[in-house]
Tab-separated table of C-alpha atoms in Angstrom:
chain	number	residue	atom	x	y	z
A	511	MET	CA	-40.318	38.132	16.068
A	512	LYS	CA	-37.755	40.811	17.586
A	513	ARG	CA	-40.750	42.254	19.375
A	514	SER	CA	-41.815	38.533	20.597
A	515	ARG	CA	-38.387	37.791	21.926
A	516	LYS	CA	-38.386	41.160	23.878
A	517	LEU	CA	-41.542	40.660	25.559
A	518	LEU	CA	-40.520	37.990	26.689
A	519	LYS	CA	-37.531	38.578	28.091
A	520	LYS	CA	-39.474	41.589	29.477
A	521	ARG	CA	-41.684	39.456	31.228
A	522	ARG	CA	-38.771	37.412	32.806
A	523	ASN	CA	-37.036	40.242	33.975
A	524	HIS	CA	-40.610	41.581	35.922
A	525	ILE	CA	-40.675	38.009	37.158
A	526	LEU	CA	-37.117	38.383	38.977
A	527	GLU	CA	-38.347	41.949	40.076
A	528	ILE	CA	-41.572	40.465	41.808
A	529	VAL	CA	-39.473	37.806	43.147
A	530	GLU	CA	-36.725	39.759	44.122
A	531	LYS	CA	-39.513	42.093	45.982
A	532	LEU	CA	-41.085	39.526	47.713
A	533	GLY	CA	-38.928	37.194	48.407
A	534	ASP	CA	-41.422	34.248	47.865
A	535	VAL	CA	-44.457	34.210	45.202
A	536	LYS	CA	-46.952	31.307	43.979
A	537	VAL	CA	-47.154	30.524	40.075
A	538	LEU	CA	-50.943	31.621	40.025
A	539	ASP	CA	-50.577	35.007	41.798
A	540	LEU	CA	-47.520	35.375	39.313
A	541	ALA	CA	-49.698	34.293	36.293
A	542	GLU	CA	-52.044	36.427	37.656
A	543	ASN	CA	-50.141	39.377	37.650
A	544	LEU	CA	-48.666	39.375	34.650
A	545	GLY	CA	-51.630	37.812	32.737
A	546	VAL	CA	-50.450	34.663	31.220
A	547	SER	CA	-51.429	31.005	32.248
A	548	PRO	CA	-49.621	29.214	34.549
A	549	ILE	CA	-47.937	26.893	32.328
A	550	THR	CA	-46.425	29.944	30.437
A	551	ILE	CA	-44.970	31.084	33.854
A	552	ARG	CA	-43.917	27.753	34.519
A	553	ARG	CA	-41.927	27.754	31.742
A	554	ASP	CA	-40.368	31.050	32.463
A	555	LEU	CA	-39.450	29.746	36.208
A	556	LEU	CA	-37.952	26.517	34.665
A	557	TYR	CA	-35.534	29.167	32.334
A	558	LEU	CA	-34.641	31.339	35.014
A	559	GLU	CA	-34.025	28.426	37.382
A	560	ASP	CA	-32.176	27.001	35.211
A	561	ARG	CA	-29.892	29.889	35.406
A	562	LYS	CA	-29.526	30.263	38.898
A	563	LEU	CA	-31.857	33.413	38.589
A	564	LEU	CA	-34.284	31.729	41.459
A	565	SER	CA	-35.428	28.613	43.077
A	566	ARG	CA	-38.693	26.675	42.128
A	567	TYR	CA	-40.574	24.391	44.617
A	568	TYR	CA	-44.310	23.121	43.966
A	569	GLY	CA	-46.456	25.815	43.827
A	570	GLY	CA	-44.101	28.594	43.717
A	571	VAL	CA	-40.719	29.996	43.460
A	572	LYS	CA	-38.519	32.296	45.997
A	573	VAL	CA	-35.204	34.122	45.699
A	574	ARG	CA	-32.151	33.117	45.229
A	575	GLN	CA	-28.751	35.407	46.466
A	576	GLU	CA	-27.188	37.555	44.045
A	577	GLU	CA	-29.349	37.375	40.772
A	578	LYS	CA	-28.233	39.298	38.019
A	579	LEU	CA	-31.488	40.809	36.021
A	580	ASP	CA	-28.800	41.291	33.043
A	581	GLU	CA	-27.641	37.973	32.986
A	582	VAL	CA	-31.071	36.444	31.652
A	583	ASP	CA	-30.002	38.971	28.231
A	584	GLU	CA	-26.889	38.035	27.699
A	585	ILE	CA	-27.858	34.056	28.468
A	586	GLU	CA	-30.422	34.608	25.567
A	587	ILE	CA	-28.334	36.388	23.229
A	588	CYS	CA	-25.934	33.611	23.223
A	589	LYS	CA	-28.540	31.087	22.818
A	590	GLN	CA	-30.437	33.146	19.997
A	591	LYS	CA	-26.862	33.263	18.167
A	592	ILE	CA	-26.278	29.716	17.981
A	593	ALA	CA	-29.773	28.938	17.046
A	594	LYS	CA	-29.463	31.116	13.960
A	595	TYR	CA	-26.436	29.686	13.286
A	596	ALA	CA	-27.602	26.184	13.551
A	597	ALA	CA	-30.172	27.244	11.173
A	598	SER	CA	-28.229	28.480	8.197
A	599	LEU	CA	-26.893	24.574	8.226
A	600	VAL	CA	-30.630	23.676	7.227
A	601	GLU	CA	-31.213	23.013	3.328
A	602	ASP	CA	-34.267	22.855	1.384
A	603	GLY	CA	-35.827	19.347	1.320
A	604	ASP	CA	-33.963	18.320	5.322
A	605	THR	CA	-35.825	16.378	7.563
A	606	ILE	CA	-34.805	17.516	10.932
A	607	PHE	CA	-34.804	16.043	14.544
A	608	ILE	CA	-34.858	19.047	17.168
A	609	ASN	CA	-35.277	18.257	21.006
A	610	THR	CA	-37.112	19.533	23.626
A	611	SER	CA	-33.878	22.230	24.249
A	612	SER	CA	-34.972	26.033	24.541
A	613	THR	CA	-31.416	26.828	21.797
A	614	ALA	CA	-33.124	24.015	19.115
A	615	LEU	CA	-36.453	25.261	19.387
A	616	ALA	CA	-35.282	29.023	19.134
A	617	MET	CA	-34.302	27.164	15.533
A	618	ILE	CA	-37.485	27.416	14.264
A	619	GLU	CA	-37.927	30.960	13.468
A	620	TYR	CA	-34.312	30.880	11.858
A	621	ILE	CA	-34.809	28.723	9.314
A	622	THR	CA	-34.873	29.936	5.915
A	623	ALA	CA	-34.777	27.136	3.727
A	624	LYS	CA	-37.759	26.254	1.881
A	625	ASP	CA	-39.728	22.887	2.336
A	626	VAL	CA	-38.188	21.742	5.618
A	627	THR	CA	-40.194	19.263	8.092
A	628	VAL	CA	-39.186	19.645	11.432
A	629	LEU	CA	-39.881	16.422	13.882
A	630	THR	CA	-39.751	17.379	17.648
A	631	ASN	CA	-40.784	16.338	21.023
A	632	ASN	CA	-41.112	19.795	22.195
A	633	GLY	CA	-45.409	21.109	21.864
A	634	ASN	CA	-44.226	24.581	22.575
A	635	ALA	CA	-42.790	24.073	18.725
A	636	ILE	CA	-46.569	25.010	17.390
A	637	ASN	CA	-46.364	28.294	19.130
A	638	HIS	CA	-43.197	29.617	17.415
A	639	GLN	CA	-42.972	31.824	14.515
A	640	ARG	CA	-42.021	30.303	11.272
A	641	SER	CA	-41.669	30.423	7.988
A	642	SER	CA	-44.928	28.901	5.483
A	643	SER	CA	-42.737	26.524	4.194
A	644	LEU	CA	-41.715	24.579	7.519
A	645	THR	CA	-43.646	21.710	8.344
A	646	ILE	CA	-43.753	20.637	12.278
A	647	ILE	CA	-44.305	17.378	12.761
A	648	LEU	CA	-44.851	16.700	16.899
A	649	THR	CA	-43.963	12.972	18.255
A	650	GLY	CA	-46.763	12.723	20.471
A	651	GLY	CA	-46.202	11.035	23.846
A	652	GLU	CA	-46.871	11.718	27.457
A	653	LEU	CA	-46.616	15.871	27.763
A	654	ARG	CA	-44.780	17.183	30.907
A	655	HIS	CA	-46.728	20.360	30.921
A	656	ILE	CA	-43.862	22.542	33.225
A	657	LYS	CA	-41.495	22.014	29.712
A	658	GLY	CA	-44.165	21.188	27.381
A	659	THR	CA	-41.787	17.845	26.472
A	660	MET	CA	-43.248	14.596	25.056
A	661	VAL	CA	-41.310	11.899	26.654
A	662	GLY	CA	-42.522	7.398	26.477
A	663	ASP	CA	-42.977	4.559	24.022
A	664	PRO	CA	-45.125	6.497	21.437
A	665	ALA	CA	-42.358	9.576	21.008
A	666	LEU	CA	-39.872	6.970	20.462
A	667	ASP	CA	-41.438	5.258	18.217
A	668	SER	CA	-42.281	8.482	16.129
A	669	ILE	CA	-38.550	9.129	15.938
A	670	ASN	CA	-37.387	5.148	15.410
A	671	ARG	CA	-39.875	5.532	12.103
A	672	THR	CA	-37.991	8.706	10.941
A	673	THR	CA	-34.735	8.760	9.504
A	674	ALA	CA	-33.669	12.757	9.388
A	675	LYS	CA	-31.124	14.394	7.138
A	676	LYS	CA	-29.646	16.394	10.068
A	677	SER	CA	-30.431	16.720	14.144
A	678	PHE	CA	-30.112	19.449	16.844
A	679	VAL	CA	-29.859	18.330	20.133
A	680	GLY	CA	-29.891	21.062	23.137
A	681	CYS	CA	-28.379	19.752	26.561
A	682	SER	CA	-28.494	20.333	30.229
A	683	GLY	CA	-24.193	19.809	30.393
A	684	LEU	CA	-20.895	18.946	28.456
A	685	SER	CA	-18.066	16.896	29.743
A	686	VAL	CA	-15.231	15.929	27.821
A	687	GLU	CA	-14.934	12.939	29.907
A	688	ILE	CA	-18.457	11.874	29.870
A	689	GLY	CA	-20.381	13.875	26.947
A	690	MET	CA	-23.530	15.198	26.491
A	691	THR	CA	-25.849	14.940	29.707
A	692	THR	CA	-29.276	15.996	30.666
A	693	GLU	CA	-31.456	16.293	34.077
A	694	PHE	CA	-34.206	14.302	32.448
A	695	PHE	CA	-34.209	10.052	32.832
A	696	ASN	CA	-37.279	10.125	30.351
A	697	GLU	CA	-35.433	11.950	27.509
A	698	VAL	CA	-32.129	9.925	27.590
A	699	LYS	CA	-33.361	6.988	25.011
A	700	ILE	CA	-35.089	10.418	22.590
A	701	ASN	CA	-32.098	12.198	22.842
A	702	GLU	CA	-29.772	9.474	21.697
A	703	ALA	CA	-32.493	8.261	18.615
A	704	MET	CA	-31.998	11.600	17.439
A	705	LEU	CA	-28.270	11.992	17.235
A	706	THR	CA	-28.193	8.139	15.489
A	707	ARG	CA	-31.076	8.093	13.264
A	708	VAL	CA	-29.773	10.454	10.793
A	709	VAL	CA	-28.161	10.274	7.864
A	710	GLY	CA	-26.208	13.255	8.064
A	711	GLU	CA	-24.878	15.229	10.458
A	712	ALA	CA	-25.859	15.184	14.243
A	713	TYR	CA	-25.301	18.413	16.313
A	714	ILE	CA	-25.309	19.350	19.960
A	715	LEU	CA	-26.018	22.923	21.001
A	716	ALA	CA	-24.369	24.296	24.314
A	717	ASP	CA	-23.952	27.828	24.916
A	718	HIS	CA	-20.722	28.153	26.978
A	719	THR	CA	-22.426	28.117	30.496
A	720	LYS	CA	-23.297	24.077	29.387
A	721	PHE	CA	-19.152	23.162	29.275
A	722	CYS	CA	-17.343	21.388	32.597
A	723	LYS	CA	-21.394	20.611	34.086
A	724	LYS	CA	-22.216	17.396	34.532
A	725	SER	CA	-26.068	16.539	34.774
A	726	SER	CA	-27.289	13.438	35.887
A	727	PHE	CA	-27.951	11.194	32.967
A	728	THR	CA	-25.512	10.672	29.863
A	729	SER	CA	-27.499	10.798	26.489
A	730	CYS	CA	-24.361	11.015	24.251
A	731	PRO	CA	-20.929	9.337	25.264
A	732	ILE	CA	-17.871	11.623	24.407
A	733	GLU	CA	-16.537	9.576	21.613
A	734	LYS	CA	-20.260	9.149	19.931
A	735	ILE	CA	-20.250	13.275	19.595
A	736	LYS	CA	-18.967	14.955	16.704
A	737	ASN	CA	-20.356	18.218	15.968
A	738	ILE	CA	-20.669	21.201	18.737
A	739	ILE	CA	-22.339	23.991	18.105
A	740	THR	CA	-21.382	26.926	21.043
A	741	ASP	CA	-20.952	30.979	21.389
A	742	ASP	CA	-18.237	33.074	20.952
A	743	ARG	CA	-17.520	32.638	24.711
A	744	ILE	CA	-16.021	29.740	25.027
A	745	SER	CA	-12.338	29.147	26.034
A	746	GLY	CA	-9.774	28.480	23.533
A	747	GLU	CA	-8.393	25.891	26.060
A	748	ILE	CA	-11.969	23.818	25.939
A	749	ILE	CA	-12.096	24.333	21.877
A	750	ARG	CA	-8.844	22.161	22.262
A	751	GLN	CA	-10.038	19.804	24.486
A	752	TYR	CA	-12.504	18.925	22.359
A	753	GLU	CA	-10.881	18.883	19.000
A	754	GLU	CA	-8.415	16.361	20.793
A	755	LYS	CA	-11.292	14.073	20.679
A	756	GLY	CA	-12.032	14.615	17.520
A	757	ILE	CA	-14.943	16.909	17.780
A	758	LYS	CA	-15.845	19.957	15.220
A	759	ILE	CA	-16.668	23.089	17.307
A	760	HIS	CA	-18.790	25.684	15.098
A	761	GLN	CA	-18.690	28.666	17.194
A	762	ALA	CA	-21.458	31.201	16.617
A	763	GLU	CA	-20.493	34.868	16.324
A	764	SER	CA	-21.918	38.354	16.475
């Protein structure tokens, strides 16, 4: 498990080094250079672009100003802390929802509870290391190749036919005025369903970079948010603002 995360970080840092050196690189050239599939490279590029470390365009990627290789590791550490904390909230026999968030997906490696069922629209879940007693069910639906996301009516129907004990949903942005937002319109209804079709608690997972950030589409208005799991780099003032709205902030510490 540790080895796979180390290799992932190494590959993403290598991508940044190549892009920084050449300035402009094609996806297929990166895949051939690093010995992985174009789909894997596209996932890496999406991750790095989300952190403003490079800029993607159709078929390739180009350099941004002031790339910081250490930032990839720093944010990844925060995401892993959140994932580990969230996994500790899963209990024996739980059925849980996990959405397309990379932070939520990382939970799978840390779940130690027995006889847990995960329903997710993240196709990448099948490649994650997990306990032998953990069952993964994919929602089905239209597969968006870059992110490995399953969307559309079949995915939504699978969720609406299920009542989970808990849900863990990542986001693109969190605003105390608007609530939870995402960049992808076709994920809005799926996120909404995952947050509402639970008999227990629904948790939004967001590292410190997601706060005070507004993306294009609202998945959950602020008044419906009950729990947020974040890292220990969030400021006390931001915590206070959310607690005043009746939201519980869970901080994953080192």
